[in-house]
Amino acid sequence: MSHHPRKRFGQNFLHDPAVIGRMVQAIAPRPGDSVLEIGPGHGALTEPLLERLGELTAIELDRDLAPRLRERLGPALTVIEGDALDQDIAALASPADGGRLRVVGNLPYNVSTPILFHLLGAAEHIEDLHLLLQREVVDRMVAGPGSRIRGRLSVMVQYRCRVERCFNVPAGAFHPVPKVMSSFVRLTPYRALPHPAANERILQEIVTAAFGGRRKTLRNSLRRWLTGTAIESAGVDPGRRAETLEVAEFVQLANVAAGEFVAN
Ligand code: SAM
């Protein structure tokens, strides 16, 4: 195959059949599932998924790869040529199965976080997501309260989804070999959020501000949003640091901030 991997498209192709087999097993595709693959590349994952599903839709940015995939895998595969960030994910969900998509992908590492947040913007249309990401990104996604690496990504992903690391993948499973390790992660958006925020935009702002001053106490980092007394009224000690908080506590802070916002 005379395709030179393109760095600007984050192309590191999977070639280890054992790793691909474990990924397919973790996804557990069932015939009738509507599956969307982001970045099929040469089809390392697409082909075994298609065998089990019968049909599949994929979004591929590299216009040289899309026709090759169609030729090799036939009409059962629908390839959308374009940027995953531009796609209306809700519109791709099929009403036949309640409109919920299963999303899979070995994401291009250079844009994995924007793609993830784009997908999560349509979380109510997504059954689950199985993503191969930089291990360091997955470490942050699963980091719980008290972890030094807990940050905005941890809290916003855990607000919306159950997060499970399936397994780690060594760099040698890819061509070209990336500099970093990878992890395969399963995200399952909650049908009903365990701790819904009154205003999600305010939650995002509060979480961003809280982690903006990483070494700071909440009293300092949230100064522009909440007084120490308001933080206490949310049931949170203003002397704590952001990385020690549960998702529910961020939601309590955001709800107090939303209340004050309305009151003023
Ligand atoms: N799935 C293949 C595999 O596992 O071997 C390829 C994975 S490679 C890490 C990422 C793939 O995503 C490449 O095929 C790349 O061209 C494609 N890609 C990069 N940016 C994209 C974007 N914004 N939207 C859709 N596909 C993209």
Coordinates of C-alpha atoms and ligand atoms in Angstrom, one line a residue:
M1 CA 0.0 0.0 0.0
S2 CA 1.7 3.2 -1.1
H3 CA 0.3 5.6 1.4
H4 CA 2.8 7.6 3.4
P5 CA 1.5 8.2 6.9
R6 CA 0.7 11.9 7.4
K7 CA 1.8 13.5 10.6
R8 CA -0.5 16.4 10.2
F9 CA -3.5 14.0 10.3
G10 CA -2.1 12.3 13.4
Q11 CA -1.7 9.0 11.4
N12 CA -0.4 6.2 13.5
F13 CA -1.9 3.0 12.0
L14 CA -2.6 -0.1 14.1
H15 CA -0.9 -3.2 12.9
D16 CA -0.9 -5.6 15.9
P17 CA -3.7 -8.2 15.4
A18 CA -3.7 -9.1 19.1
V19 CA -4.4 -5.5 20.1
I20 CA -7.0 -5.1 17.4
G21 CA -8.7 -8.3 18.6
R22 CA -8.8 -7.1 22.2
M23 CA -10.3 -3.8 21.1
V24 CA -13.1 -5.5 19.1
Q25 CA -13.7 -7.8 22.1
A26 CA -14.0 -4.8 24.4
I27 CA -16.4 -3.0 22.0
A28 CA -18.5 -6.2 21.7
P29 CA -20.3 -5.1 18.5
R30 CA -23.7 -6.7 18.0
P31 CA -25.5 -6.9 14.6
G32 CA -27.9 -3.9 14.4
D33 CA -25.7 -1.6 16.5
S34 CA -25.3 1.7 14.7
V35 CA -21.6 2.4 14.9
L36 CA -19.7 5.5 13.9
E37 CA -15.9 5.2 13.5
I38 CA -13.7 8.3 13.6
G39 CA -10.6 8.1 11.5
P40 CA -10.7 4.6 9.9
G41 CA -7.3 5.1 8.2
H42 CA -6.6 1.8 6.4
G43 CA -9.4 0.0 8.1
A44 CA -7.5 -1.9 10.8
L45 CA -10.5 -1.7 13.1
T46 CA -13.1 -1.1 10.4
E47 CA -12.8 -4.4 8.8
P48 CA -13.3 -6.7 11.8
L49 CA -16.1 -4.4 13.0
L50 CA -17.8 -4.6 9.7
E51 CA -17.6 -8.4 9.8
R52 CA -19.6 -8.4 13.0
L53 CA -22.0 -5.5 12.2
G54 CA -22.8 -5.9 8.6
E55 CA -22.6 -2.1 8.1
L56 CA -20.8 0.9 9.5
T57 CA -20.3 4.6 9.0
A58 CA -16.9 6.2 9.2
I59 CA -15.6 9.8 9.0
E60 CA -12.1 10.2 7.4
L61 CA -10.3 13.5 6.9
D62 CA -7.6 12.2 4.5
R63 CA -9.2 12.3 1.1
D64 CA -6.7 9.8 -0.3
L65 CA -7.7 7.1 2.1
A66 CA -11.5 7.3 1.8
P67 CA -11.7 5.9 -1.8
R68 CA -9.3 3.1 -1.0
L69 CA -11.5 2.1 2.0
R70 CA -14.6 2.1 -0.2
E71 CA -12.9 0.0 -2.8
R72 CA -11.6 -2.6 -0.3
L73 CA -14.6 -2.8 2.1
G74 CA -17.5 -2.3 -0.3
P75 CA -20.9 -0.7 0.0
A76 CA -21.5 -1.9 3.6
L77 CA -19.1 0.9 4.6
T78 CA -20.3 4.5 4.4
V79 CA -17.3 6.8 4.4
I80 CA -18.0 10.5 5.1
E81 CA -15.0 12.5 3.8
G82 CA -14.4 15.4 6.2
D83 CA -13.4 16.6 9.6
A84 CA -15.1 14.9 12.5
L85 CA -15.2 18.3 14.2
D86 CA -17.6 19.6 11.5
Q87 CA -20.0 16.7 11.7
D88 CA -23.4 17.0 13.2
I89 CA -23.2 13.9 15.5
A90 CA -26.9 14.0 16.5
A91 CA -27.9 13.9 12.8
L92 CA -25.8 10.8 12.3
A93 CA -27.7 8.9 15.0
S94 CA -30.4 6.7 13.6
P95 CA -33.9 6.9 15.0
A96 CA -34.5 3.2 14.4
D97 CA -32.5 2.3 17.6
G98 CA -33.6 5.1 19.7
G99 CA -31.2 7.4 18.0
R100 CA -28.1 6.2 19.9
L101 CA -24.8 5.8 18.3
R102 CA -21.8 3.7 19.4
V103 CA -18.7 5.6 18.6
V104 CA -15.3 4.0 18.1
G105 CA -11.9 5.4 17.0
N106 CA -8.2 5.3 17.3
L107 CA -8.2 9.1 17.4
P108 CA -5.6 11.4 15.9
Y109 CA -3.7 12.4 19.0
N110 CA -3.2 16.0 17.9
V111 CA -6.9 16.7 18.0
S112 CA -8.2 14.0 20.3
T113 CA -9.5 16.3 23.1
P114 CA -11.4 18.7 20.7
I115 CA -12.9 15.7 19.0
L116 CA -13.8 14.1 22.4
F117 CA -15.6 17.3 23.5
H118 CA -17.4 17.6 20.2
L119 CA -18.7 14.1 20.6
L120 CA -19.7 14.7 24.2
G121 CA -21.7 17.7 23.0
A122 CA -24.1 15.1 21.5
A123 CA -23.8 12.7 24.5
E124 CA -27.6 12.1 24.7
H125 CA -27.3 10.6 21.2
I126 CA -24.4 8.3 22.1
E127 CA -24.7 4.8 23.7
D128 CA -21.0 4.5 24.4
L129 CA -17.6 5.6 23.1
H130 CA -14.5 3.3 22.8
L131 CA -11.4 5.4 22.1
L132 CA -7.8 4.7 21.7
L133 CA -6.0 7.8 23.2
Q134 CA -2.6 8.9 24.5
R135 CA -2.2 7.1 27.8
E136 CA -1.5 10.4 29.6
V137 CA -5.0 11.7 28.4
V138 CA -6.7 8.5 29.8
D139 CA -4.8 8.8 33.0
R140 CA -6.3 12.3 33.4
M141 CA -9.8 11.1 32.4
V142 CA -9.9 8.4 35.1
A143 CA -8.1 10.5 37.8
G144 CA -10.3 10.7 41.0
P145 CA -10.4 13.3 43.8
G146 CA -7.0 13.7 45.4
S147 CA -5.0 12.7 42.3
R148 CA -2.3 15.2 41.3
I149 CA -3.3 14.9 37.7
R150 CA -7.1 15.5 38.3
G151 CA -8.1 18.4 36.1
R152 CA -10.8 19.9 33.9
L153 CA -10.8 16.9 31.6
S154 CA -11.3 14.5 34.5
V155 CA -14.2 16.4 36.0
M156 CA -16.1 17.3 32.7
V157 CA -15.8 13.7 31.4
Q158 CA -16.8 12.2 34.7
Y159 CA -19.7 14.6 35.0
R160 CA -21.2 13.2 31.8
C161 CA -19.9 9.6 31.5
R162 CA -18.9 6.5 33.3
V163 CA -15.2 6.1 32.5
E164 CA -13.3 2.8 32.3
R165 CA -9.8 2.2 31.1
C166 CA -10.0 -1.1 29.2
F167 CA -6.2 -1.7 28.7
N168 CA -3.0 0.0 27.8
V169 CA -1.5 -0.3 24.3
P170 CA 2.3 -0.2 23.7
A171 CA 3.7 2.2 21.1
G172 CA 5.0 -0.8 19.1
A173 CA 1.4 -1.6 18.1
F174 CA 1.4 1.3 15.6
H175 CA 3.1 2.3 12.5
P176 CA 4.8 4.8 12.6
V177 CA 5.7 4.1 16.3
P178 CA 4.5 7.1 18.4
K179 CA 6.6 8.5 21.2
V180 CA 4.0 7.8 23.8
M181 CA 2.0 4.9 25.2
S182 CA -1.7 4.6 24.5
S183 CA -4.8 3.4 26.4
F184 CA -8.1 2.1 25.2
V185 CA -11.0 3.7 27.2
R186 CA -14.7 3.1 27.4
L187 CA -17.0 6.1 28.1
T188 CA -20.7 5.5 28.7
P189 CA -22.7 8.7 28.9
Y190 CA -25.2 8.6 31.7
R191 CA -28.9 8.4 30.6
A192 CA -29.7 10.5 33.7
L193 CA -26.8 12.6 35.1
P194 CA -26.0 11.6 38.7
H195 CA -25.4 15.2 39.6
P196 CA -27.0 17.5 37.0
A197 CA -25.9 21.2 37.0
A198 CA -28.5 23.9 36.8
N199 CA -26.4 25.6 34.2
E200 CA -23.7 23.6 32.4
R201 CA -22.0 26.6 31.0
I202 CA -21.4 27.9 34.5
L203 CA -20.2 24.5 35.6
Q204 CA -17.6 24.6 32.9
E205 CA -16.5 28.1 33.8
I206 CA -16.3 27.2 37.5
V207 CA -14.3 24.0 36.8
T208 CA -11.9 25.9 34.4
A209 CA -11.4 28.7 36.9
A210 CA -10.9 26.3 39.8
F211 CA -8.1 24.4 37.9
G212 CA -6.7 27.6 36.5
G213 CA -5.0 28.4 39.7
R214 CA -3.8 24.9 40.4
R215 CA -1.8 25.6 43.5
K216 CA -4.4 28.0 44.8
T217 CA -7.2 27.4 47.2
L218 CA -10.8 27.7 45.9
R219 CA -11.1 30.9 47.9
N220 CA -8.5 32.5 45.5
S221 CA -9.1 30.7 42.2
L222 CA -12.9 31.3 42.4
R223 CA -12.6 34.8 43.7
R224 CA -14.4 36.3 40.6
W225 CA -17.3 33.8 40.9
L226 CA -17.9 33.1 44.6
T227 CA -17.1 34.6 48.0
G228 CA -15.7 32.3 50.7
T229 CA -19.1 32.4 52.4
A230 CA -20.8 31.3 49.1
I231 CA -18.3 28.5 48.7
E232 CA -19.1 27.4 52.3
S233 CA -22.9 27.6 51.5
A234 CA -22.2 25.0 48.8
G235 CA -20.9 22.7 51.5
V236 CA -17.3 23.1 50.4
D237 CA -14.3 24.3 52.5
P238 CA -12.9 27.4 50.6
G239 CA -9.4 26.3 51.8
R240 CA -9.4 23.2 49.6
R241 CA -7.8 22.9 46.2
A242 CA -9.6 22.0 43.0
E243 CA -8.1 18.5 42.6
T244 CA -9.6 17.3 45.9
L245 CA -13.2 17.9 44.8
E246 CA -15.8 15.4 43.8
V247 CA -17.9 16.0 40.7
A248 CA -20.9 16.5 42.9
E249 CA -19.1 19.3 44.8
F250 CA -18.2 21.2 41.6
V251 CA -21.9 20.9 40.7
Q252 CA -22.9 22.3 44.2
L253 CA -20.5 25.3 43.6
A254 CA -21.9 25.9 40.1
N255 CA -25.4 25.8 41.4
V256 CA -24.7 28.4 44.0
A257 CA -23.0 30.5 41.4
A258 CA -25.9 30.1 39.0
G259 CA -28.3 31.1 41.9
E260 CA -26.3 34.2 42.6
F261 CA -26.1 35.0 38.8
V262 CA -29.9 34.9 38.7
A263 CA -30.2 36.9 42.0
N264 CA -28.0 39.7 40.7
Ligands
SAM1 N1 -8.2 3.7 12.6 C1 -6.9 3.6 12.0 C2 -6.0 2.6 12.7 O1 -6.3 2.4 13.9 O2 -5.0 2.2 12.1 C3 -6.2 5.0 11.8 C4 -5.9 5.7 13.1 S1 -4.9 7.2 13.0 C5 -4.3 7.4 14.6 C6 -6.1 8.5 12.9 C7 -7.0 8.6 11.7 O3 -7.9 9.7 11.8 C8 -6.2 8.8 10.4 O4 -6.7 8.0 9.4 C9 -6.4 10.3 10.0 O5 -6.4 10.5 8.7 C10 -7.9 10.5 10.6 N2 -8.1 11.9 11.0 C11 -7.3 12.8 11.4 N3 -7.9 13.9 11.8 C12 -9.2 13.7 11.6 C13 -10.4 14.5 11.7 N4 -10.4 15.7 12.2 N5 -11.6 13.9 11.4 C14 -11.7 12.6 10.9 N6 -10.6 11.9 10.8 C15 -9.4 12.4 11.1

